[in-house]
């Protein structure tokens, strides 16, 4: 029997994932509150450009139902992936309002649900968020292990390469405190990914932190080579590109994200770095290195 998947939030991450799963002949219910977006998607037209996205969307559209409502049908699936945005608030901390809104709707309907879905957070969230979500779900007398399962499954997509990264992830992170639900998600991925795919199974807070650590390190790497470029500009006949090339030949370093130029931007690195800085301060740690990276990038 075909597995059924629900994806809530059809932005950069969610739509790429939905299109890929649909192309793999998996039944998908794609949910987004933007009704105009839903109308376009039903015609196979994404509302943003990403290489190969429209091709995979049209390839898999026969297996995808697009809707603007989280109803009983959307919840009667094997997995519910949450891929809504987590922007920063006025205090430059992570804003969970979109996730809270989605979880609140799900929580009210779970008791009457015929299935026990596994709810999977793909959105980028700070450590401890899954514990917070669990409490929200349990407000309506739902119990983990009986009415739902809960996992963290962060993604590592790059703008301009979202479909390729969805099809061929360098690693799949599955975080949660229940080994059976973690195994269930890994088994699902094994059906759509190559046999040599790498998986890391860990607890929820570690999975949540992995995404931030990953992006913070890449941001630091970009800032480092830009600092080297600034030094080289003060030294006659010094070529930072050659320096970066040789550094990249060192297997301990690699040449990725080692090109001097403008500071890092986009929708992820600045936001995630700031969220990690704010989170670190909230738990009593002053992240001086990360603040320096942020300041250097702002000056670049």
C-alpha positions as a Python dict, from the first residue, in 0.01 Angstrom:
ca = {
    (1, 'X'): (0, 0, 0),
    (2, 'X'): (128, 348, -90),
    (3, 'X'): (249, 550, 204),
    (4, 'X'): (76, 883, 253),
    (5, 'X'): (264, 1195, 352),
    (6, 'X'): (146, 1539, 460),
    (7, 'X'): (371, 1843, 421),
    (8, 'X'): (261, 2164, 594),
    (9, 'X'): (432, 2475, 460),
    (10, 'X'): (511, 2488, 87),
    (11, 'X'): (802, 2727, 73),
    (12, 'X'): (1159, 2656, -34),
    (13, 'X'): (1192, 2338, 177),
    (14, 'X'): (838, 2204, 175),
    (15, 'X'): (766, 2238, -196),
    (16, 'X'): (1101, 2090, -298),
    (17, 'X'): (1029, 1792, -72),
    (18, 'X'): (670, 1755, -197),
    (19, 'X'): (776, 1764, -563),
    (20, 'X'): (1048, 1505, -503),
    (21, 'X'): (819, 1267, -312),
    (22, 'X'): (547, 1302, -574),
    (23, 'X'): (798, 1211, -844),
    (24, 'X'): (874, 896, -642),
    (25, 'X'): (509, 788, -666),
    (26, 'X'): (438, 869, -301),
    (27, 'X'): (97, 1015, -212),
    (28, 'X'): (143, 1366, -77),
    (29, 'X'): (-96, 1620, 73),
    (30, 'X'): (66, 1963, 45),
    (31, 'X'): (-77, 2227, 277),
    (32, 'X'): (-19, 2603, 269),
    (33, 'X'): (-235, 2888, 399),
    (34, 'X'): (-165, 3097, 87),
    (35, 'X'): (-464, 3024, -138),
    (36, 'X'): (-314, 3190, -447),
    (37, 'X'): (-6, 2973, -409),
    (38, 'X'): (-226, 2662, -388),
    (39, 'X'): (-412, 2759, -707),
    (40, 'X'): (-83, 2795, -894),
    (41, 'X'): (57, 2470, -757),
    (42, 'X'): (-250, 2280, -872),
    (43, 'X'): (-153, 2392, -1223),
    (44, 'X'): (204, 2276, -1167),
    (45, 'X'): (341, 2628, -1136),
    (46, 'X'): (565, 2711, -836),
    (47, 'X'): (556, 3067, -701),
    (48, 'X'): (936, 3096, -689),
    (49, 'X'): (1220, 2983, -913),
    (50, 'X'): (1447, 2696, -821),
    (51, 'X'): (1632, 2487, -1084),
    (52, 'X'): (1445, 2165, -1174),
    (53, 'X'): (1161, 2241, -929),
    (54, 'X'): (891, 2292, -1191),
    (55, 'X'): (1005, 1979, -1375),
    (56, 'X'): (976, 1760, -1064),
    (57, 'X'): (652, 1927, -961),
    (58, 'X'): (488, 1844, -1294),
    (59, 'X'): (640, 1496, -1290),
    (60, 'X'): (486, 1416, -952),
    (61, 'X'): (174, 1632, -952),
    (62, 'X'): (-58, 1336, -1013),
    (63, 'X'): (42, 1211, -667),
    (64, 'X'): (0, 1545, -486),
    (65, 'X'): (-315, 1702, -344),
    (66, 'X'): (-270, 2073, -272),
    (67, 'X'): (-494, 2235, -10),
    (68, 'X'): (-504, 2541, 215),
    (69, 'X'): (-665, 2358, 507),
    (70, 'X'): (-534, 2128, 778),
    (71, 'X'): (-831, 1893, 799),
    (72, 'X'): (-891, 1533, 907),
    (73, 'X'): (-779, 1398, 569),
    (74, 'X'): (-445, 1581, 597),
    (75, 'X'): (-386, 1421, 937),
    (76, 'X'): (-472, 1064, 832),
    (77, 'X'): (-126, 1002, 690),
    (78, 'X'): (184, 813, 799),
    (79, 'X'): (404, 1120, 840),
    (80, 'X'): (326, 1489, 887),
    (81, 'X'): (625, 1706, 795),
    (82, 'X'): (622, 2062, 931),
    (83, 'X'): (819, 2294, 701),
    (84, 'X'): (685, 2639, 791),
    (85, 'X'): (913, 2939, 831),
    (86, 'X'): (1086, 3036, 1156),
    (87, 'X'): (1180, 3404, 1109),
    (88, 'X'): (1334, 3627, 1374),
    (89, 'X'): (1120, 3839, 1605),
    (90, 'X'): (1185, 4199, 1715),
    (91, 'X'): (1437, 4074, 1973),
    (92, 'X'): (1627, 3885, 1700),
    (93, 'X'): (1520, 3555, 1855),
    (94, 'X'): (1355, 3268, 1670),
    (95, 'X'): (983, 3323, 1614),
    (96, 'X'): (777, 3005, 1653),
    (97, 'X'): (437, 3161, 1581),
    (98, 'X'): (386, 2971, 1253),
    (99, 'X'): (480, 2640, 1415),
    (100, 'X'): (259, 2711, 1718),
    (101, 'X'): (-36, 2789, 1490),
    (102, 'X'): (7, 2464, 1293),
    (103, 'X'): (61, 2249, 1602),
    (104, 'X'): (-245, 2401, 1770),
    (105, 'X'): (-465, 2301, 1474),
    (106, 'X'): (-318, 1951, 1464),
    (107, 'X'): (-356, 1907, 1840),
    (108, 'X'): (-730, 1977, 1832),
    (109, 'X'): (-791, 1708, 1570),
    (110, 'X'): (-560, 1427, 1682),
    (111, 'X'): (-799, 1259, 1927),
    (112, 'X'): (-1054, 1193, 1654),
    (113, 'X'): (-786, 1074, 1413),
    (114, 'X'): (-794, 714, 1289),
    (115, 'X'): (-417, 692, 1259),
    (116, 'X'): (-121, 770, 1486),
    (117, 'X'): (87, 1002, 1268),
    (118, 'X'): (454, 1075, 1318),
    (119, 'X'): (492, 1453, 1331),
    (120, 'X'): (830, 1560, 1195),
    (121, 'X'): (980, 1907, 1234),
    (122, 'X'): (1190, 1999, 931),
    (123, 'X'): (1179, 2371, 1011),
    (124, 'X'): (1495, 2514, 1166),
    (125, 'X'): (1429, 2539, 1541),
    (126, 'X'): (1649, 2594, 1846),
    (127, 'X'): (1723, 2306, 2089),
    (128, 'X'): (1430, 2230, 2316),
    (129, 'X'): (1161, 2318, 2062),
    (130, 'X'): (1039, 1959, 2027),
    (131, 'X'): (980, 1944, 2402),
    (132, 'X'): (780, 2265, 2372),
    (133, 'X'): (580, 2123, 2079),
    (134, 'X'): (510, 1805, 2276),
    (135, 'X'): (350, 2012, 2553),
    (136, 'X'): (135, 2196, 2299),
    (137, 'X'): (14, 1866, 2152),
    (138, 'X'): (-62, 1727, 2497),
    (139, 'X'): (-281, 2026, 2588),
    (140, 'X'): (-575, 1852, 2424),
    (141, 'X'): (-515, 1524, 2611),
    (142, 'X'): (-304, 1375, 2332),
    (143, 'X'): (-29, 1141, 2445),
    (144, 'X'): (302, 1077, 2271),
    (145, 'X'): (325, 712, 2169),
    (146, 'X'): (-54, 673, 2166),
    (147, 'X'): (-192, 962, 1958),
    (148, 'X'): (128, 1081, 1788),
    (149, 'X'): (504, 1043, 1754),
    (150, 'X'): (738, 1340, 1735),
    (151, 'X'): (1074, 1373, 1557),
    (152, 'X'): (1326, 1631, 1439),
    (153, 'X'): (1456, 1599, 1082),
    (154, 'X'): (1651, 1913, 984),
    (155, 'X'): (1736, 1978, 620),
    (156, 'X'): (2050, 2118, 458),
    (157, 'X'): (1924, 2266, 132),
    (158, 'X'): (2115, 2531, -62),
    (159, 'X'): (1944, 2800, -265),
    (160, 'X'): (1988, 2712, -631),
    (161, 'X'): (2038, 2344, -549),
    (162, 'X'): (1728, 2257, -347),
    (163, 'X'): (1607, 1973, -569),
    (164, 'X'): (1953, 1817, -600),
    (165, 'X'): (2003, 1845, -224),
    (166, 'X'): (1660, 1694, -158),
    (167, 'X'): (1732, 1404, -394),
    (168, 'X'): (2088, 1348, -270),
    (169, 'X'): (2132, 1470, 89),
    (170, 'X'): (2485, 1441, 227),
    (171, 'X'): (2329, 1306, 548),
    (172, 'X'): (1983, 1242, 693),
    (173, 'X'): (1943, 1345, 1057),
    (174, 'X'): (1666, 1176, 1256),
    (175, 'X'): (1627, 1309, 1608),
    (176, 'X'): (1387, 1188, 1874),
    (177, 'X'): (1363, 1008, 2203),
    (178, 'X'): (1171, 705, 2074),
    (179, 'X'): (1383, 449, 1888),
    (180, 'X'): (1083, 291, 1710),
    (181, 'X'): (967, 616, 1553),
    (182, 'X'): (1324, 702, 1450),
    (183, 'X'): (1357, 362, 1286),
    (184, 'X'): (1022, 409, 1111),
    (185, 'X'): (1137, 734, 949),
    (186, 'X'): (1473, 587, 846),
    (187, 'X'): (1292, 294, 683),
    (188, 'X'): (1079, 541, 488),
    (189, 'X'): (1386, 725, 362),
    (190, 'X'): (1556, 400, 264),
    (191, 'X'): (1279, 348, 9),
    (192, 'X'): (1359, 671, -172),
    (193, 'X'): (1734, 718, -120),
    (194, 'X'): (2033, 511, -240),
    (195, 'X'): (2158, 217, -33),
    (196, 'X'): (2476, 405, 60),
    (197, 'X'): (2288, 701, 213),
    (198, 'X'): (2429, 811, 550),
    (199, 'X'): (2192, 835, 848),
    (200, 'X'): (2250, 976, 1194),
    (201, 'X'): (1999, 884, 1465),
    (202, 'X'): (2022, 1094, 1779),
    (203, 'X'): (1806, 1265, 2040),
    (204, 'X'): (1584, 1563, 1962),
    (205, 'X'): (1791, 1847, 2108),
    (206, 'X'): (2110, 1726, 1938),
    (207, 'X'): (1932, 1707, 1602),
    (208, 'X'): (1800, 2060, 1648),
    (209, 'X'): (2147, 2190, 1737),
    (210, 'X'): (2319, 2016, 1442),
    (211, 'X'): (2156, 2252, 1191),
    (212, 'X'): (2271, 2563, 1378),
    (213, 'X'): (2623, 2430, 1433),
    (214, 'X'): (2649, 2343, 1064),
    (215, 'X'): (2539, 2684, 939),
    (216, 'X'): (2740, 2874, 1201),
    (217, 'X'): (3057, 2691, 1096),
    (218, 'X'): (3003, 2761, 727),
    (219, 'X'): (2939, 3128, 806),
    (220, 'X'): (3263, 3132, 1006),
    (221, 'X'): (3453, 2977, 715),
    (222, 'X'): (3328, 3245, 476),
    (223, 'X'): (3420, 3518, 723),
    (224, 'X'): (3767, 3370, 772),
    (225, 'X'): (3861, 3371, 404),
    (226, 'X'): (3724, 3724, 369),
    (227, 'X'): (3947, 3831, 658),
    (228, 'X'): (4243, 3672, 478),
    (229, 'X'): (4147, 3866, 166),
    (230, 'X'): (4142, 4191, 362),
    (231, 'X'): (4491, 4118, 495),
    (232, 'X'): (4618, 4026, 147),
    (233, 'X'): (4497, 4359, 11),
    (234, 'X'): (4749, 4526, 242),
    (235, 'X'): (5036, 4309, 112),
    (236, 'X'): (5166, 4383, -240),
    (237, 'X'): (5151, 4096, -493),
    (238, 'X'): (4960, 3862, -261),
    (239, 'X'): (4685, 3652, -425),
    (240, 'X'): (4413, 3537, -188),
    (241, 'X'): (4261, 3310, -455),
    (242, 'X'): (4582, 3106, -471),
    (243, 'X'): (4592, 3094, -92),
    (244, 'X'): (4233, 2970, -78),
    (245, 'X'): (4303, 2714, -351),
    (246, 'X'): (4595, 2562, -159),
    (247, 'X'): (4401, 2568, 169),
    (248, 'X'): (4117, 2387, -7),
    (249, 'X'): (4354, 2109, -112),
    (250, 'X'): (4399, 2021, 253),
    (251, 'X'): (4148, 1738, 317),
    (252, 'X'): (4095, 1873, 668),
    (253, 'X'): (3962, 2199, 523),
    (254, 'X'): (3813, 2139, 170),
    (255, 'X'): (3752, 2412, -85),
    (256, 'X'): (3380, 2458, -20),
    (257, 'X'): (3274, 2801, 110),
    (258, 'X'): (3633, 2919, 72),
    (259, 'X'): (3589, 3187, -194),
    (260, 'X'): (3670, 3543, -91),
    (261, 'X'): (3409, 3801, -184),
    (262, 'X'): (3097, 3962, -40),
    (263, 'X'): (2987, 3852, 303),
    (264, 'X'): (2734, 3575, 344),
    (265, 'X'): (2369, 3660, 291),
    (266, 'X'): (2056, 3478, 183),
    (267, 'X'): (1767, 3352, 390),
    (268, 'X'): (1953, 3111, 620),
    (269, 'X'): (2303, 3203, 737),
    (270, 'X'): (2230, 3552, 880),
    (271, 'X'): (1905, 3439, 1041),
    (272, 'X'): (2040, 3117, 1188),
    (273, 'X'): (2358, 3279, 1317),
    (274, 'X'): (2158, 3552, 1491),
    (275, 'X'): (1912, 3298, 1634),
    (276, 'X'): (2199, 3089, 1773),
    (277, 'X'): (2361, 3398, 1928),
    (278, 'X'): (2033, 3496, 2096),
    (279, 'X'): (1964, 3141, 2211),
    (280, 'X'): (2316, 3106, 2355),
    (281, 'X'): (2274, 3424, 2557),
    (282, 'X'): (1935, 3306, 2684),
    (283, 'X'): (2095, 2992, 2828),
    (284, 'X'): (2379, 3185, 2990),
    (285, 'X'): (2663, 3166, 2736),
    (286, 'X'): (2825, 3461, 2559),
    (287, 'X'): (2914, 3338, 2207),
    (288, 'X'): (3199, 3580, 2136),
    (289, 'X'): (3325, 3393, 1828),
    (290, 'X'): (2982, 3394, 1666),
    (291, 'X'): (2932, 3762, 1747),
    (292, 'X'): (3269, 3839, 1588),
    (293, 'X'): (3170, 3647, 1275),
    (294, 'X'): (2848, 3845, 1259),
    (295, 'X'): (3022, 4179, 1308),
    (296, 'X'): (3292, 4102, 1049),
    (297, 'X'): (3030, 3998, 796),
    (298, 'X'): (2831, 4317, 853),
    (299, 'X'): (3145, 4519, 776),
    (300, 'X'): (3240, 4317, 465),
}
